[in-house]
């Protein structure tokens, strides 16, 4: 158990719809990162939030957006869903106390777009 | 920019045999190196990490890895595998100055046979 929880665990959406995925960080962690893991591939970095501000983004379009709340929980929002958005979405939380700090991953949300 | 290449997509091995999972990386800046394991329908679990110091790193479940700067490699080894080691293994890098953006390889599927 990493102390990072994600909800829901599975989700099915229709192309064109919008989806919100949630992540509860490990207690005391102020940084959260989101990753997309397509089937048979490694995780791809989407973006990172530190103290409620986005401070790093991967090669994903603007329809992927996020929020981090004062309690450091986080949301990933995806608009105008496409079939290729089907993937496992992972969040990772960490405490910024020097670059050597470890990130802890949640179990992921499996999103299927039909 | 950083990149990670896992040289084998699948590695079948018999129980109690030794195994090596190969990883090469490319980076223009200094990086930290990681190996993660992912069991079916689960998130990522950190096996071990190289931050600095000794180039031989020991992790959980009897795994170890050796950082070779001249060959830009970080191969994962275990002297005797168990059926329970069957999983997907990901090599990853993160630059050692700021941020938690982690670049993952495509993964190596370790399949341990009885």
PDB file of C-alpha atoms in Angstrom:
ATOM      1  CA  UNK A   1       0.000   0.000   0.000  1.00  0.00           C
ATOM      2  CA  UNK A   2       1.392   3.377  -1.043  1.00  0.00           C
ATOM      3  CA  UNK A   3      -1.279   5.554   0.579  1.00  0.00           C
ATOM      4  CA  UNK A   4      -2.237   6.946  -2.833  1.00  0.00           C
ATOM      5  CA  UNK A   5      -5.802   6.135  -3.822  1.00  0.00           C
ATOM      6  CA  UNK A   6      -7.493   6.669  -7.173  1.00  0.00           C
ATOM      7  CA  UNK A   7     -11.150   6.591  -8.123  1.00  0.00           C
ATOM      8  CA  UNK A   8     -12.905   5.116  -9.880  1.00  0.00           C
ATOM      9  CA  UNK A   9     -10.951   1.947 -10.606  1.00  0.00           C
ATOM     10  CA  UNK A  10     -12.697   1.350 -13.918  1.00  0.00           C
ATOM     11  CA  UNK A  11     -14.707   3.607 -16.195  1.00  0.00           C
ATOM     12  CA  UNK A  12     -16.369   3.311 -19.591  1.00  0.00           C
ATOM     13  CA  UNK A  13     -17.144   6.458 -21.579  1.00  0.00           C
ATOM     14  CA  UNK A  14     -18.378   7.258 -25.058  1.00  0.00           C
ATOM     15  CA  UNK A  15     -16.302   9.139 -27.614  1.00  0.00           C
ATOM     16  CA  UNK A  16     -16.850  12.894 -27.283  1.00  0.00           C
ATOM     17  CA  UNK A  17     -17.768  12.764 -23.615  1.00  0.00           C
ATOM     18  CA  UNK A  18     -15.835  14.297 -20.743  1.00  0.00           C
ATOM     19  CA  UNK A  19     -14.322  12.424 -17.788  1.00  0.00           C
ATOM     20  CA  UNK A  20     -12.926  13.319 -14.370  1.00  0.00           C
ATOM     21  CA  UNK A  21     -10.505  11.048 -12.548  1.00  0.00           C
ATOM     22  CA  UNK A  22      -9.559  11.558  -8.923  1.00  0.00           C
ATOM     23  CA  UNK A  23      -6.460  11.002  -6.839  1.00  0.00           C
ATOM     24  CA  UNK A  24      -5.951  11.256  -3.117  1.00  0.00           C
ATOM     25  CA  UNK A  25      -2.301  11.829  -2.294  1.00  0.00           C
ATOM     26  CA  UNK A  26      -0.335  10.254   0.483  1.00  0.00           C
ATOM     27  CA  UNK A  27      -0.611  12.260   3.676  1.00  0.00           C
ATOM     28  CA  UNK A  28       1.799  15.211   3.731  1.00  0.00           C
ATOM     29  CA  UNK A  29       2.620  15.078   0.023  1.00  0.00           C
ATOM     30  CA  UNK A  30       2.342  18.371  -1.881  1.00  0.00           C
ATOM     31  CA  UNK A  31       3.161  17.260  -5.414  1.00  0.00           C
ATOM     32  CA  UNK A  32       1.129  15.080  -7.757  1.00  0.00           C
ATOM     33  CA  UNK A  33       1.914  13.828 -11.234  1.00  0.00           C
ATOM     34  CA  UNK A  34      -0.387  12.124 -13.719  1.00  0.00           C
ATOM     35  CA  UNK A  35       0.605   9.501 -16.265  1.00  0.00           C
ATOM     36  CA  UNK A  36      -1.179   7.753 -19.130  1.00  0.00           C
ATOM     37  CA  UNK A  37      -0.283   4.114 -19.747  1.00  0.00           C
ATOM     38  CA  UNK A  38      -1.661   2.714 -22.979  1.00  0.00           C
ATOM     39  CA  UNK A  39      -1.906  -1.040 -23.318  1.00  0.00           C
ATOM     40  CA  UNK A  40       1.512  -2.635 -23.748  1.00  0.00           C
ATOM     41  CA  UNK A  41       3.405   0.602 -23.204  1.00  0.00           C
ATOM     42  CA  UNK A  42       5.200   2.410 -20.425  1.00  0.00           C
ATOM     43  CA  UNK A  43       3.577   5.316 -18.588  1.00  0.00           C
ATOM     44  CA  UNK A  44       3.718   8.703 -20.336  1.00  0.00           C
ATOM     45  CA  UNK A  45       3.948  11.889 -18.268  1.00  0.00           C
ATOM     46  CA  UNK A  46       0.873  14.130 -18.619  1.00  0.00           C
ATOM     47  CA  UNK A  47       1.505  16.900 -16.095  1.00  0.00           C
ATOM     48  CA  UNK A  48       2.524  17.712 -12.545  1.00  0.00           C
ATOM     49  CA  UNK A  49       1.012  19.957  -9.881  1.00  0.00           C
ATOM     50  CA  UNK A  50       2.839  21.515  -6.971  1.00  0.00           C
ATOM     51  CA  UNK A  51       0.901  23.469  -4.351  1.00  0.00           C
ATOM     52  CA  UNK A  52      -2.110  23.828  -6.655  1.00  0.00           C
ATOM     53  CA  UNK A  53      -0.125  25.102  -9.654  1.00  0.00           C
ATOM     54  CA  UNK A  54       0.777  23.187 -12.794  1.00  0.00           C
ATOM     55  CA  UNK A  55       4.572  23.209 -12.996  1.00  0.00           C
ATOM     56  CA  UNK A  56       5.357  20.727 -15.723  1.00  0.00           C
ATOM     57  CA  UNK A  57       3.553  19.255 -18.711  1.00  0.00           C
ATOM     58  CA  UNK A  58       4.205  16.474 -21.176  1.00  0.00           C
ATOM     59  CA  UNK A  59       3.192  16.238 -24.807  1.00  0.00           C
ATOM     60  CA  UNK A  60      -0.577  16.132 -24.284  1.00  0.00           C
ATOM     61  CA  UNK A  61      -3.214  18.440 -25.839  1.00  0.00           C
ATOM     62  CA  UNK A  62      -5.062  21.108 -23.811  1.00  0.00           C
ATOM     63  CA  UNK A  63      -8.158  18.922 -23.528  1.00  0.00           C
ATOM     64  CA  UNK A  64      -6.180  17.167 -20.786  1.00  0.00           C
ATOM     65  CA  UNK A  65      -6.374  19.431 -17.746  1.00  0.00           C
ATOM     66  CA  UNK A  66      -6.024  19.104 -14.026  1.00  0.00           C
ATOM     67  CA  UNK A  67      -6.593  20.566 -10.622  1.00  0.00           C
ATOM     68  CA  UNK A  68      -4.901  20.217  -7.286  1.00  0.00           C
ATOM     69  CA  UNK A  69      -6.867  21.177  -4.183  1.00  0.00           C
ATOM     70  CA  UNK A  70      -5.682  22.741  -0.888  1.00  0.00           C
ATOM     71  CA  UNK A  71      -5.692  19.296   0.723  1.00  0.00           C
ATOM     72  CA  UNK A  72      -3.421  18.198  -2.174  1.00  0.00           C
ATOM     73  CA  UNK A  73      -5.931  15.809  -3.679  1.00  0.00           C
ATOM     74  CA  UNK A  74      -6.091  16.072  -7.444  1.00  0.00           C
ATOM     75  CA  UNK A  75      -8.269  15.642 -10.513  1.00  0.00           C
ATOM     76  CA  UNK A  76      -7.489  14.826 -14.111  1.00  0.00           C
ATOM     77  CA  UNK A  77     -10.086  16.038 -16.612  1.00  0.00           C
ATOM     78  CA  UNK A  78     -10.227  14.934 -20.209  1.00  0.00           C
ATOM     79  CA  UNK A  79     -12.632  16.631 -22.637  1.00  0.00           C
ATOM     80  CA  UNK A  80     -13.837  15.427 -26.021  1.00  0.00           C
ATOM     81  CA  UNK A  81     -12.743  11.859 -25.396  1.00  0.00           C
ATOM     82  CA  UNK A  82     -11.157   9.947 -28.263  1.00  0.00           C
ATOM     83  CA  UNK A  83     -10.796   6.207 -28.688  1.00  0.00           C
ATOM     84  CA  UNK A  84      -7.015   6.540 -28.201  1.00  0.00           C
ATOM     85  CA  UNK A  85      -7.596   7.957 -24.723  1.00  0.00           C
ATOM     86  CA  UNK A  86      -8.367   4.418 -23.585  1.00  0.00           C
ATOM     87  CA  UNK A  87      -5.607   3.644 -21.092  1.00  0.00           C
ATOM     88  CA  UNK A  88      -4.647   3.159 -17.478  1.00  0.00           C
ATOM     89  CA  UNK A  89      -4.262   6.551 -15.793  1.00  0.00           C
ATOM     90  CA  UNK A  90      -1.839   6.653 -12.894  1.00  0.00           C
ATOM     91  CA  UNK A  91      -1.236   9.360 -10.369  1.00  0.00           C
ATOM     92  CA  UNK A  92       1.883   9.639  -8.233  1.00  0.00           C
ATOM     93  CA  UNK A  93       2.347  11.774  -5.149  1.00  0.00           C
ATOM     94  CA  UNK A  94       5.532  13.004  -3.574  1.00  0.00           C
ATOM     95  CA  UNK A  95       6.893  15.506  -1.114  1.00  0.00           C
ATOM     96  CA  UNK A  96       9.212  18.082  -2.559  1.00  0.00           C
ATOM     97  CA  UNK A  97      12.052  17.941  -0.075  1.00  0.00           C
ATOM     98  CA  UNK A  98      14.921  17.688  -2.466  1.00  0.00           C
ATOM     99  CA  UNK A  99      15.083  15.970  -5.815  1.00  0.00           C
ATOM    100  CA  UNK A 100      15.889  12.608  -4.232  1.00  0.00           C
ATOM    101  CA  UNK A 101      12.388  12.210  -2.871  1.00  0.00           C
ATOM    102  CA  UNK A 102      10.485   9.161  -4.094  1.00  0.00           C
ATOM    103  CA  UNK A 103       7.128   9.311  -5.864  1.00  0.00           C
ATOM    104  CA  UNK A 104       4.426   6.827  -4.837  1.00  0.00           C
ATOM    105  CA  UNK A 105       1.954   5.530  -7.393  1.00  0.00           C
ATOM    106  CA  UNK A 106      -1.706   4.719  -7.011  1.00  0.00           C
ATOM    107  CA  UNK A 107      -3.389   1.634  -8.468  1.00  0.00           C
ATOM    108  CA  UNK A 108      -4.684   3.532 -11.461  1.00  0.00           C
ATOM    109  CA  UNK A 109      -8.000   4.133 -13.204  1.00  0.00           C
ATOM    110  CA  UNK A 110      -8.712   2.017 -16.260  1.00  0.00           C
ATOM    111  CA  UNK A 111     -10.549   4.205 -18.784  1.00  0.00           C
ATOM    112  CA  UNK A 112     -12.211   2.631 -21.801  1.00  0.00           C
ATOM    113  CA  UNK A 113     -13.580   4.897 -24.536  1.00  0.00           C
ATOM    114  CA  UNK A 114     -16.081   3.290 -26.884  1.00  0.00           C
TER     115      UNK A 114
ATOM    116  CA  UNK B   1      15.627  15.395 -23.160  1.00  0.00           C
ATOM    117  CA  UNK B   2      15.827  11.901 -21.787  1.00  0.00           C
ATOM    118  CA  UNK B   3      14.896   8.538 -23.269  1.00  0.00           C
ATOM    119  CA  UNK B   4      14.881   4.951 -22.048  1.00  0.00           C
ATOM    120  CA  UNK B   5      15.267   1.781 -24.092  1.00  0.00           C
ATOM    121  CA  UNK B   6      14.439  -1.602 -22.638  1.00  0.00           C
ATOM    122  CA  UNK B   7      16.153  -4.018 -24.928  1.00  0.00           C
ATOM    123  CA  UNK B   8      13.845  -7.000 -24.426  1.00  0.00           C
ATOM    124  CA  UNK B   9      10.061  -6.843 -24.619  1.00  0.00           C
ATOM    125  CA  UNK B  10       9.676 -10.323 -23.128  1.00  0.00           C
ATOM    126  CA  UNK B  11      11.998 -12.523 -21.082  1.00  0.00           C
ATOM    127  CA  UNK B  12      10.926 -16.113 -20.382  1.00  0.00           C
ATOM    128  CA  UNK B  13      12.959 -17.909 -17.732  1.00  0.00           C
ATOM    129  CA  UNK B  14      12.642 -21.044 -15.644  1.00  0.00           C
ATOM    130  CA  UNK B  15      12.050 -20.858 -11.917  1.00  0.00           C
ATOM    131  CA  UNK B  16      15.262 -20.620  -9.825  1.00  0.00           C
ATOM    132  CA  UNK B  17      17.292 -19.493 -12.859  1.00  0.00           C
ATOM    133  CA  UNK B  18      19.080 -16.125 -12.914  1.00  0.00           C
ATOM    134  CA  UNK B  19      17.680 -13.268 -14.959  1.00  0.00           C
ATOM    135  CA  UNK B  20      18.876  -9.956 -16.339  1.00  0.00           C
ATOM    136  CA  UNK B  21      16.565  -7.284 -17.723  1.00  0.00           C
ATOM    137  CA  UNK B  22      18.440  -4.760 -19.818  1.00  0.00           C
ATOM    138  CA  UNK B  23      17.976  -1.004 -19.818  1.00  0.00           C
ATOM    139  CA  UNK B  24      19.849   1.735 -21.652  1.00  0.00           C
ATOM    140  CA  UNK B  25      19.155   5.416 -21.299  1.00  0.00           C
ATOM    141  CA  UNK B  26      20.046   8.655 -23.023  1.00  0.00           C
ATOM    142  CA  UNK B  27      20.260  12.036 -21.335  1.00  0.00           C
ATOM    143  CA  UNK B  28      22.103  15.319 -21.767  1.00  0.00           C
ATOM    144  CA  UNK B  29      21.881  15.997 -18.020  1.00  0.00           C
ATOM    145  CA  UNK B  30      22.510  13.951 -14.917  1.00  0.00           C
ATOM    146  CA  UNK B  31      19.641  11.677 -13.985  1.00  0.00           C
ATOM    147  CA  UNK B  32      18.347   9.407 -11.297  1.00  0.00           C
ATOM    148  CA  UNK B  33      17.499   5.858 -12.375  1.00  0.00           C
ATOM    149  CA  UNK B  34      14.686   3.605 -11.255  1.00  0.00           C
ATOM    150  CA  UNK B  35      13.205   0.173 -11.759  1.00  0.00           C
ATOM    151  CA  UNK B  36       9.505  -0.356 -11.142  1.00  0.00           C
ATOM    152  CA  UNK B  37       7.419  -3.534 -11.167  1.00  0.00           C
ATOM    153  CA  UNK B  38       3.791  -3.719 -12.223  1.00  0.00           C
ATOM    154  CA  UNK B  39       1.634  -6.755 -11.439  1.00  0.00           C
ATOM    155  CA  UNK B  40      -1.540  -7.331 -13.485  1.00  0.00           C
ATOM    156  CA  UNK B  41      -4.216  -4.699 -12.914  1.00  0.00           C
ATOM    157  CA  UNK B  42      -2.078  -2.835 -10.414  1.00  0.00           C
ATOM    158  CA  UNK B  43      -0.066   0.356 -10.215  1.00  0.00           C
ATOM    159  CA  UNK B  44       3.702   0.698 -10.118  1.00  0.00           C
ATOM    160  CA  UNK B  45       5.858  -0.410  -7.216  1.00  0.00           C
ATOM    161  CA  UNK B  46       9.409   0.852  -6.817  1.00  0.00           C
ATOM    162  CA  UNK B  47      11.970  -1.973  -6.862  1.00  0.00           C
ATOM    163  CA  UNK B  48      15.115   0.094  -6.507  1.00  0.00           C
ATOM    164  CA  UNK B  49      16.706   3.410  -7.399  1.00  0.00           C
ATOM    165  CA  UNK B  50      20.104   4.873  -8.129  1.00  0.00           C
ATOM    166  CA  UNK B  51      20.608   8.414  -6.898  1.00  0.00           C
ATOM    167  CA  UNK B  52      24.379   8.614  -6.312  1.00  0.00           C
ATOM    168  CA  UNK B  53      27.241   6.739  -4.676  1.00  0.00           C
ATOM    169  CA  UNK B  54      27.781   3.018  -5.121  1.00  0.00           C
ATOM    170  CA  UNK B  55      26.908   1.881  -8.613  1.00  0.00           C
ATOM    171  CA  UNK B  56      25.497  -1.429  -7.362  1.00  0.00           C
ATOM    172  CA  UNK B  57      22.052  -0.890  -5.940  1.00  0.00           C
ATOM    173  CA  UNK B  58      20.073  -3.467  -3.999  1.00  0.00           C
ATOM    174  CA  UNK B  59      16.287  -3.398  -3.937  1.00  0.00           C
ATOM    175  CA  UNK B  60      13.323  -5.342  -2.714  1.00  0.00           C
ATOM    176  CA  UNK B  61      12.505  -8.971  -3.483  1.00  0.00           C
ATOM    177  CA  UNK B  62      16.174  -9.871  -4.055  1.00  0.00           C
ATOM    178  CA  UNK B  63      16.653  -7.634  -7.104  1.00  0.00           C
ATOM    179  CA  UNK B  64      19.738  -5.550  -7.748  1.00  0.00           C
ATOM    180  CA  UNK B  65      20.909  -3.244 -10.526  1.00  0.00           C
ATOM    181  CA  UNK B  66      24.205  -1.810 -11.638  1.00  0.00           C
ATOM    182  CA  UNK B  67      24.622   1.715 -12.970  1.00  0.00           C
ATOM    183  CA  UNK B  68      27.216   1.957 -15.727  1.00  0.00           C
ATOM    184  CA  UNK B  69      27.738   5.581 -16.684  1.00  0.00           C
ATOM    185  CA  UNK B  70      30.112   4.920 -19.586  1.00  0.00           C
ATOM    186  CA  UNK B  71      27.645   2.523 -21.202  1.00  0.00           C
ATOM    187  CA  UNK B  72      24.592   4.504 -20.024  1.00  0.00           C
ATOM    188  CA  UNK B  73      23.034   1.301 -18.773  1.00  0.00           C
ATOM    189  CA  UNK B  74      21.111   0.250 -15.681  1.00  0.00           C
ATOM    190  CA  UNK B  75      20.486  -3.486 -15.969  1.00  0.00           C
ATOM    191  CA  UNK B  76      18.320  -5.292 -13.427  1.00  0.00           C
ATOM    192  CA  UNK B  77      19.353  -8.706 -12.114  1.00  0.00           C
ATOM    193  CA  UNK B  78      18.133 -11.427  -9.815  1.00  0.00           C
ATOM    194  CA  UNK B  79      20.185 -14.571  -9.103  1.00  0.00           C
ATOM    195  CA  UNK B  80      17.183 -16.887  -8.684  1.00  0.00           C
ATOM    196  CA  UNK B  81      13.663 -16.037  -9.786  1.00  0.00           C
ATOM    197  CA  UNK B  82      10.335 -17.273  -8.440  1.00  0.00           C
ATOM    198  CA  UNK B  83       6.987 -17.791 -10.115  1.00  0.00           C
ATOM    199  CA  UNK B  84       5.755 -14.744  -8.186  1.00  0.00           C
ATOM    200  CA  UNK B  85       8.271 -12.525 -10.031  1.00  0.00           C
ATOM    201  CA  UNK B  86       6.156 -12.822 -13.178  1.00  0.00           C
ATOM    202  CA  UNK B  87       5.221  -9.219 -13.949  1.00  0.00           C
ATOM    203  CA  UNK B  88       6.001  -6.197 -16.127  1.00  0.00           C
ATOM    204  CA  UNK B  89       9.202  -4.339 -15.268  1.00  0.00           C
ATOM    205  CA  UNK B  90       9.850  -0.714 -16.174  1.00  0.00           C
ATOM    206  CA  UNK B  91      13.140   1.128 -16.224  1.00  0.00           C
ATOM    207  CA  UNK B  92      12.823   4.884 -15.730  1.00  0.00           C
ATOM    208  CA  UNK B  93      14.909   8.041 -15.474  1.00  0.00           C
ATOM    209  CA  UNK B  94      14.326  11.419 -13.903  1.00  0.00           C
ATOM    210  CA  UNK B  95      16.622  14.401 -14.136  1.00  0.00           C
ATOM    211  CA  UNK B  96      18.250  15.167 -10.828  1.00  0.00           C
ATOM    212  CA  UNK B  97      17.401  18.870 -10.730  1.00  0.00           C
ATOM    213  CA  UNK B  98      13.800  19.838 -10.147  1.00  0.00           C
ATOM    214  CA  UNK B  99      10.466  18.262 -10.984  1.00  0.00           C
ATOM    215  CA  UNK B 100       9.193  14.727 -10.849  1.00  0.00           C
ATOM    216  CA  UNK B 101       8.722  14.122 -14.568  1.00  0.00           C
ATOM    217  CA  UNK B 102       9.819  10.532 -15.001  1.00  0.00           C
ATOM    218  CA  UNK B 103      10.534   8.984 -18.387  1.00  0.00           C
ATOM    219  CA  UNK B 104       9.690   5.299 -18.620  1.00  0.00           C
ATOM    220  CA  UNK B 105      10.800   2.586 -20.969  1.00  0.00           C
ATOM    221  CA  UNK B 106       8.273   0.449 -22.813  1.00  0.00           C
ATOM    222  CA  UNK B 107       8.590  -2.339 -20.278  1.00  0.00           C
ATOM    223  CA  UNK B 108       9.883  -5.913 -20.159  1.00  0.00           C
ATOM    224  CA  UNK B 109       7.506  -8.744 -19.482  1.00  0.00           C
ATOM    225  CA  UNK B 110       9.218 -11.295 -17.219  1.00  0.00           C
ATOM    226  CA  UNK B 111       7.563 -14.693 -17.426  1.00  0.00           C
ATOM    227  CA  UNK B 112       8.796 -17.281 -14.941  1.00  0.00           C
ATOM    228  CA  UNK B 113       8.021 -20.873 -15.861  1.00  0.00           C
ATOM    229  CA  UNK B 114       7.843 -23.833 -13.493  1.00  0.00           C
TER     230      UNK B 114
END
